[in-house]
Short mmCIF file of C-alpha atoms in Angstrom, two decimals:
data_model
loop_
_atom_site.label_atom_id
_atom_site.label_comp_id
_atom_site.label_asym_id
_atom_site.label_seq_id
_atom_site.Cartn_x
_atom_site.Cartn_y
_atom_site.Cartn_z
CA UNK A 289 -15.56 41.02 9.58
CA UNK A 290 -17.76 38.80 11.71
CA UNK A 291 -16.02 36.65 14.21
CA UNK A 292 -17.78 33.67 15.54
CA UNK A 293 -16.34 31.90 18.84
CA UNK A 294 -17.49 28.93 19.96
CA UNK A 295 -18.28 27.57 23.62
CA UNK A 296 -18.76 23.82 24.08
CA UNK A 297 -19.44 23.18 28.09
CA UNK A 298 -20.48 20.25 30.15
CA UNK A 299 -21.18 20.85 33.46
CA UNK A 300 -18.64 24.02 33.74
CA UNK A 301 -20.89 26.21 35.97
CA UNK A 302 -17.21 26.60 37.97
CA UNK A 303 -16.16 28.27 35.27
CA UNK A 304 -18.47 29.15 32.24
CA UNK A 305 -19.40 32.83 33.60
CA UNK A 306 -15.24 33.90 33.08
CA UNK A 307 -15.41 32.52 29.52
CA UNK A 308 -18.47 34.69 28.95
CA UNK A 309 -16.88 37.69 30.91
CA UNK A 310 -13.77 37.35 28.62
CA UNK A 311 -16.43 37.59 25.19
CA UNK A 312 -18.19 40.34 26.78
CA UNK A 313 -14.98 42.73 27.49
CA UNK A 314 -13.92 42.48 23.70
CA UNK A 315 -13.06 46.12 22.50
CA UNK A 316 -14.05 44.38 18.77
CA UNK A 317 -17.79 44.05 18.82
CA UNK A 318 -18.87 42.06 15.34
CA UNK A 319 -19.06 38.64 17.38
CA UNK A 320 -21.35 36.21 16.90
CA UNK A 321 -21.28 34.19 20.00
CA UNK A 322 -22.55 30.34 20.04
CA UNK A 323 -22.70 28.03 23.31
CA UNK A 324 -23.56 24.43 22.50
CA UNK A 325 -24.52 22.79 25.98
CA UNK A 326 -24.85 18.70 26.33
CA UNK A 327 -27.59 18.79 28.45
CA UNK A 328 -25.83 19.75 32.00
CA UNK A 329 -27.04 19.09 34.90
CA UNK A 330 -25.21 21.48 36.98
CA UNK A 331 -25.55 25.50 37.13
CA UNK A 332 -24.58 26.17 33.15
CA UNK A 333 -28.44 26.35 32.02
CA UNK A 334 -29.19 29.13 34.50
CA UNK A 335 -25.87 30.94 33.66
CA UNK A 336 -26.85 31.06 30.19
CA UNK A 337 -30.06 32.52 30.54
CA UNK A 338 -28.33 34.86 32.09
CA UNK A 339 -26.09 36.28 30.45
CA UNK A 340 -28.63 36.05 27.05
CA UNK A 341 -27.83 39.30 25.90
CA UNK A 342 -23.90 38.05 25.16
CA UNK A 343 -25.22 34.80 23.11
CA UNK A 344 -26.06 34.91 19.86
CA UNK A 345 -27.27 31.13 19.69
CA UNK A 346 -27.35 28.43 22.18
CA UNK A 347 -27.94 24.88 21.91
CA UNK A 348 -28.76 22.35 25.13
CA UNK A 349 -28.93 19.03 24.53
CA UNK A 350 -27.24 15.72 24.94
CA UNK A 351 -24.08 15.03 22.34
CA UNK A 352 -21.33 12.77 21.72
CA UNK A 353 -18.23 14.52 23.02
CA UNK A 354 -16.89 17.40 22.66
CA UNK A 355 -16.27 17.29 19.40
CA UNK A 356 -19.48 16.27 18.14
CA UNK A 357 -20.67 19.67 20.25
CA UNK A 358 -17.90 21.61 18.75
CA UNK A 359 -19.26 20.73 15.17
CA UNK A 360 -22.86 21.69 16.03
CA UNK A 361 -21.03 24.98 16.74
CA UNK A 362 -19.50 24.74 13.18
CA UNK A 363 -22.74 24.37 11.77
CA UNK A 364 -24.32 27.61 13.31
CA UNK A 365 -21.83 29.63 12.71
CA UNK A 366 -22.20 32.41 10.47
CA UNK A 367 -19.05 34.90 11.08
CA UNK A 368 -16.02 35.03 8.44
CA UNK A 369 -13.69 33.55 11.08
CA UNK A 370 -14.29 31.19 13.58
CA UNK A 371 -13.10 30.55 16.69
CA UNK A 372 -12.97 28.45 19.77
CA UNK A 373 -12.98 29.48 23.74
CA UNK A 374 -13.58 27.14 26.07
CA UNK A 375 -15.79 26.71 28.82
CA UNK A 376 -12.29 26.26 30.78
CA UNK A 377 -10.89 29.47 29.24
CA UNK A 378 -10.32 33.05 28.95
CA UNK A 379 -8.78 35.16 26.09
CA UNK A 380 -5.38 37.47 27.52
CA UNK A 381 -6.92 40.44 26.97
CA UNK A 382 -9.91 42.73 25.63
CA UNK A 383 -7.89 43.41 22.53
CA UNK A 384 -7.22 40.04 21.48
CA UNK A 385 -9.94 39.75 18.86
CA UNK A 386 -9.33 42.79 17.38
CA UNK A 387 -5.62 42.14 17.14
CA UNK A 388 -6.62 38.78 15.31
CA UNK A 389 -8.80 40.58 12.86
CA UNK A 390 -6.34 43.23 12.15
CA UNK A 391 -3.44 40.17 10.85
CA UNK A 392 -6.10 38.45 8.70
CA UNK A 393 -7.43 41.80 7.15
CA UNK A 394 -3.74 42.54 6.70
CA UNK A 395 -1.96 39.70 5.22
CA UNK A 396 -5.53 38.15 3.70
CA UNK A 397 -4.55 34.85 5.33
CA UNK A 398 -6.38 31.69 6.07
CA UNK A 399 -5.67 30.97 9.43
CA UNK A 400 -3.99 33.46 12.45
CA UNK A 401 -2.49 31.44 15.49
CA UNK A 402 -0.49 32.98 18.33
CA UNK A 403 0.79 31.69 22.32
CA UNK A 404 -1.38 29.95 24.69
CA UNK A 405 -0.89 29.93 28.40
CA UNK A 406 -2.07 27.10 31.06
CA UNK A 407 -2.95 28.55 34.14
CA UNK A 408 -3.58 27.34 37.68
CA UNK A 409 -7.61 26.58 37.83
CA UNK A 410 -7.72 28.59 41.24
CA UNK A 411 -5.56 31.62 39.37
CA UNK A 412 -5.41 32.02 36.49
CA UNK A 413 -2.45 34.88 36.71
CA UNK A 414 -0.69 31.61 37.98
CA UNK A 415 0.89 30.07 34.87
CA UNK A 416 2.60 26.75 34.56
CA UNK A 417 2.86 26.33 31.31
CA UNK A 418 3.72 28.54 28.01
CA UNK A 419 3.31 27.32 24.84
CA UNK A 420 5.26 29.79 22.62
CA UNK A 421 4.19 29.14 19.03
CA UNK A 422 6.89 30.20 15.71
CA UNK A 423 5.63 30.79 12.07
CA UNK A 424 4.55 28.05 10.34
CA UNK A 425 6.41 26.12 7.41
CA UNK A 426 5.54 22.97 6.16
CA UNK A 427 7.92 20.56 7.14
CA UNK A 428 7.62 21.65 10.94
CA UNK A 429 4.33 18.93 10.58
CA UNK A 430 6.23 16.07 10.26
CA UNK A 431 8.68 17.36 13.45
CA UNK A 432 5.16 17.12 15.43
CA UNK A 433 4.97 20.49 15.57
CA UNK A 434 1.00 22.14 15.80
CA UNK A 435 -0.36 25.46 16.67
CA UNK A 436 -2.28 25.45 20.00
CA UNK A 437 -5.37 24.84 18.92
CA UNK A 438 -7.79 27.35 21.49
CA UNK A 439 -5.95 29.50 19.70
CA UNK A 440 -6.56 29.29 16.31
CA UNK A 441 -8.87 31.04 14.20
CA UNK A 442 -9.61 30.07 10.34
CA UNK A 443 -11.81 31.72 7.40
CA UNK A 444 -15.05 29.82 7.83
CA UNK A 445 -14.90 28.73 4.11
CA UNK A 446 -11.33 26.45 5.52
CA UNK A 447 -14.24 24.41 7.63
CA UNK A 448 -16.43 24.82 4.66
CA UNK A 449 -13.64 22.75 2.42
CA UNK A 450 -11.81 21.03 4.55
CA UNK A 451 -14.88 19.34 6.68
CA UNK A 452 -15.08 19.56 10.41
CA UNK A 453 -13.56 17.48 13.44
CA UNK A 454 -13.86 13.49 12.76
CA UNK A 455 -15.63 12.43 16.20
CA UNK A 456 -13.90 8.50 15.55
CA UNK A 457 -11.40 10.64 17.42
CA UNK A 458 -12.10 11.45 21.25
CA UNK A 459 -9.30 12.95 22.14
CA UNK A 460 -6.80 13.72 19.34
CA UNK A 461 -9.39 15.02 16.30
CA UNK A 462 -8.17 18.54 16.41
CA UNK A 463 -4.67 17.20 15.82
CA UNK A 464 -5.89 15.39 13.00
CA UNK A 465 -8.10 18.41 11.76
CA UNK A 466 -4.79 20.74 12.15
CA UNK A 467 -3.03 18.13 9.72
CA UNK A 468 -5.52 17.89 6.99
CA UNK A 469 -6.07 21.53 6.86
CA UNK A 470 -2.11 23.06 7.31
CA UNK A 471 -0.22 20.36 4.97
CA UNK A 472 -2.58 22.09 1.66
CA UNK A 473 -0.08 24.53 0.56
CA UNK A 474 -2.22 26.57 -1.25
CA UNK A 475 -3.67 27.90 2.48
CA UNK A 476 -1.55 30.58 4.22
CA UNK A 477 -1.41 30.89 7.93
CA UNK A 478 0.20 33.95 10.19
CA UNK A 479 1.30 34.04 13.23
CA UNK A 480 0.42 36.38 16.01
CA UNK A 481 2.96 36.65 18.31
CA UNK A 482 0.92 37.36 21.31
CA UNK A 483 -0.85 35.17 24.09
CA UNK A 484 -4.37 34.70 22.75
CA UNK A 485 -5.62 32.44 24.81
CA UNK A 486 -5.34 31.57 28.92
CA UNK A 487 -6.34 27.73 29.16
CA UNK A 488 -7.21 26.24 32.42
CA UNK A 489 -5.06 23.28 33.47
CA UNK A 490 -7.21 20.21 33.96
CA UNK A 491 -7.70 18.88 29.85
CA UNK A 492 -8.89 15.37 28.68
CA UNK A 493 -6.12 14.81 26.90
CA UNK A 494 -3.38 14.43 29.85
CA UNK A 495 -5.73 13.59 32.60
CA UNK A 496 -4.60 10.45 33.70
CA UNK A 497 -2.49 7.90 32.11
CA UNK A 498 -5.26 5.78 30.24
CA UNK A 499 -6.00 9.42 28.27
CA UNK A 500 -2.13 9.95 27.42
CA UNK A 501 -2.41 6.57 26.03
CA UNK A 502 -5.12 6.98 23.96
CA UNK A 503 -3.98 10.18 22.28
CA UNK A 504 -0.65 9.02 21.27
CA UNK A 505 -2.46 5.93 19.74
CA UNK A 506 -4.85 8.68 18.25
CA UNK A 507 -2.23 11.08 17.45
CA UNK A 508 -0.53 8.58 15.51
CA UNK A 509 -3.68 7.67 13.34
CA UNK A 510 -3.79 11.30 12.78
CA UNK A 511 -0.43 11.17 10.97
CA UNK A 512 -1.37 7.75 9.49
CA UNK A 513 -4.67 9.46 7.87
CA UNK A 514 -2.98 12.50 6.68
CA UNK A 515 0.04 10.36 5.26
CA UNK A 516 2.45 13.03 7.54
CA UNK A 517 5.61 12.15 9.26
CA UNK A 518 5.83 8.36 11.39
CA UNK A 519 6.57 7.14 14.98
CA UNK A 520 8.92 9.78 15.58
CA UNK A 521 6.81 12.50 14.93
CA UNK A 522 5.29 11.62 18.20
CA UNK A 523 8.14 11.77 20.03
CA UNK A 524 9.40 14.94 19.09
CA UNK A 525 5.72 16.13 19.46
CA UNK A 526 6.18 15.09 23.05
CA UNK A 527 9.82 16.19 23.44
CA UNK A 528 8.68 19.98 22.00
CA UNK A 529 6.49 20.56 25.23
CA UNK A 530 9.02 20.10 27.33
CA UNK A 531 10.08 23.80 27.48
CA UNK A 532 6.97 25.06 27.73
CA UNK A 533 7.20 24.40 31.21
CA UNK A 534 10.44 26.34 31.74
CA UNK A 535 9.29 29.79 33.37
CA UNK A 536 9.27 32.60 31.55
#
């Protein structure tokens, strides 16, 4: 099976060459590799050009967010499964592809999940937060329950049906994508119970207050549009992260 991952980046010369390390060190070798670049002005060009023989396509130029680049991404993609790795991130370890092939050749599913870590920026052996997923059933959606999303890898023909990321949102369209696509019971999802993926800490989404803000609003049109759970979906949402920062 061909796995594509996706890199959208923005002025991440900081960080970008990790990401690219973490791709490179894969023991599973079908991957089709995409970086979509909005035009940085920093280091990222040169690191790309550098490290050509490790991207299958690249894209530089201007965009609307990072959604709009992650959906230029979508649209290149050619690999039975897609996935995301951020320009922030690094996968656990060089077996964590081929451990997510191995469940979806096994149990035919749609979609394979597993555990995401945040790490320190400076260390990323540091971690402050774990975000221990569970398998999924249906009615954990309206409890404002999601899989960590850098961490999730679908068939590509679940983007082909489904659509891609609505860019109206700017900071909550993956929750909204993760609702369309996991309340139609006809797909079937697995869990991986391993950390897939080691996220910097540092995300739009809880940057400063004005972001929080926005996403709840955003995270609440997200259950408006996909007619899932109400107000206090949000707040259990909220509540369920809470442990995550409980060491382990």
């Amino acid at each position: 099976m061909k796995v594509s991952i996706i890199t959208a980046t923005y002025n991440a010369a900081k960080t970008l060459q990790s990401t690219i390390d973490s791709i490179a060190e894969q023991s599973y070798r079908n991957i089709e590799y995409i970086v979509v670049d909005g035009d940085s002005k920093d280091n990222t060009k040169q690191i790309i050009a550098d490290n050509k023989q490790y991207i299958s396509q690249h894209i530089s130029e201007p965009d609307k967010g990072i959604y709009d680049a992650l959906n230029k991404g979508l649209n290149k993609a050619t690999g039975d499964i897609i996935g995301f790795l951020h320009a922030d991130d690094i996968f656990k370890s060089e077996d964590t592809i081929q451990a997510i092939v191995s469940l979806f050749e096994n149990t035919k599913s749609d979609g394979v999940y597993g555990d995401l870590e945040y790490v320190a920026t400076d260390n990323t052996n540091k971690v402050i937060r774990y975000w221990k997923s569970k398998a999924f059933k249906y009615k954990m959606l309206k409890a404002g329950w999601m899989p960590a999303h850098p961490t999730l890898f679908l068939r590509k023909e679940v983007y082909k049906t489904y659509g891609n990321f609505d860019t109206r949102f700017k900071i909550a369209a993956d929750y909204d994508f993760i609702l369309r696509v996991f309340k139609n019971k006809t797909l079937n999802f697995s869990y991986l119970p391993n950390v897939i993926t080691k996220m910097r800490l540092g995300g739009a989404s809880n940057k400063n207050l004005t972001n929080i803000i926005t996403k709840s609003k955003e995270d609440i049109q997200a259950l408006r549009n996909n007619k899932i759970g109400g107000f206090h979906t949000i707040i259990w949402k909220n509540l369920s992260k809470l442990p995550q920062f409980i060491k382990r």
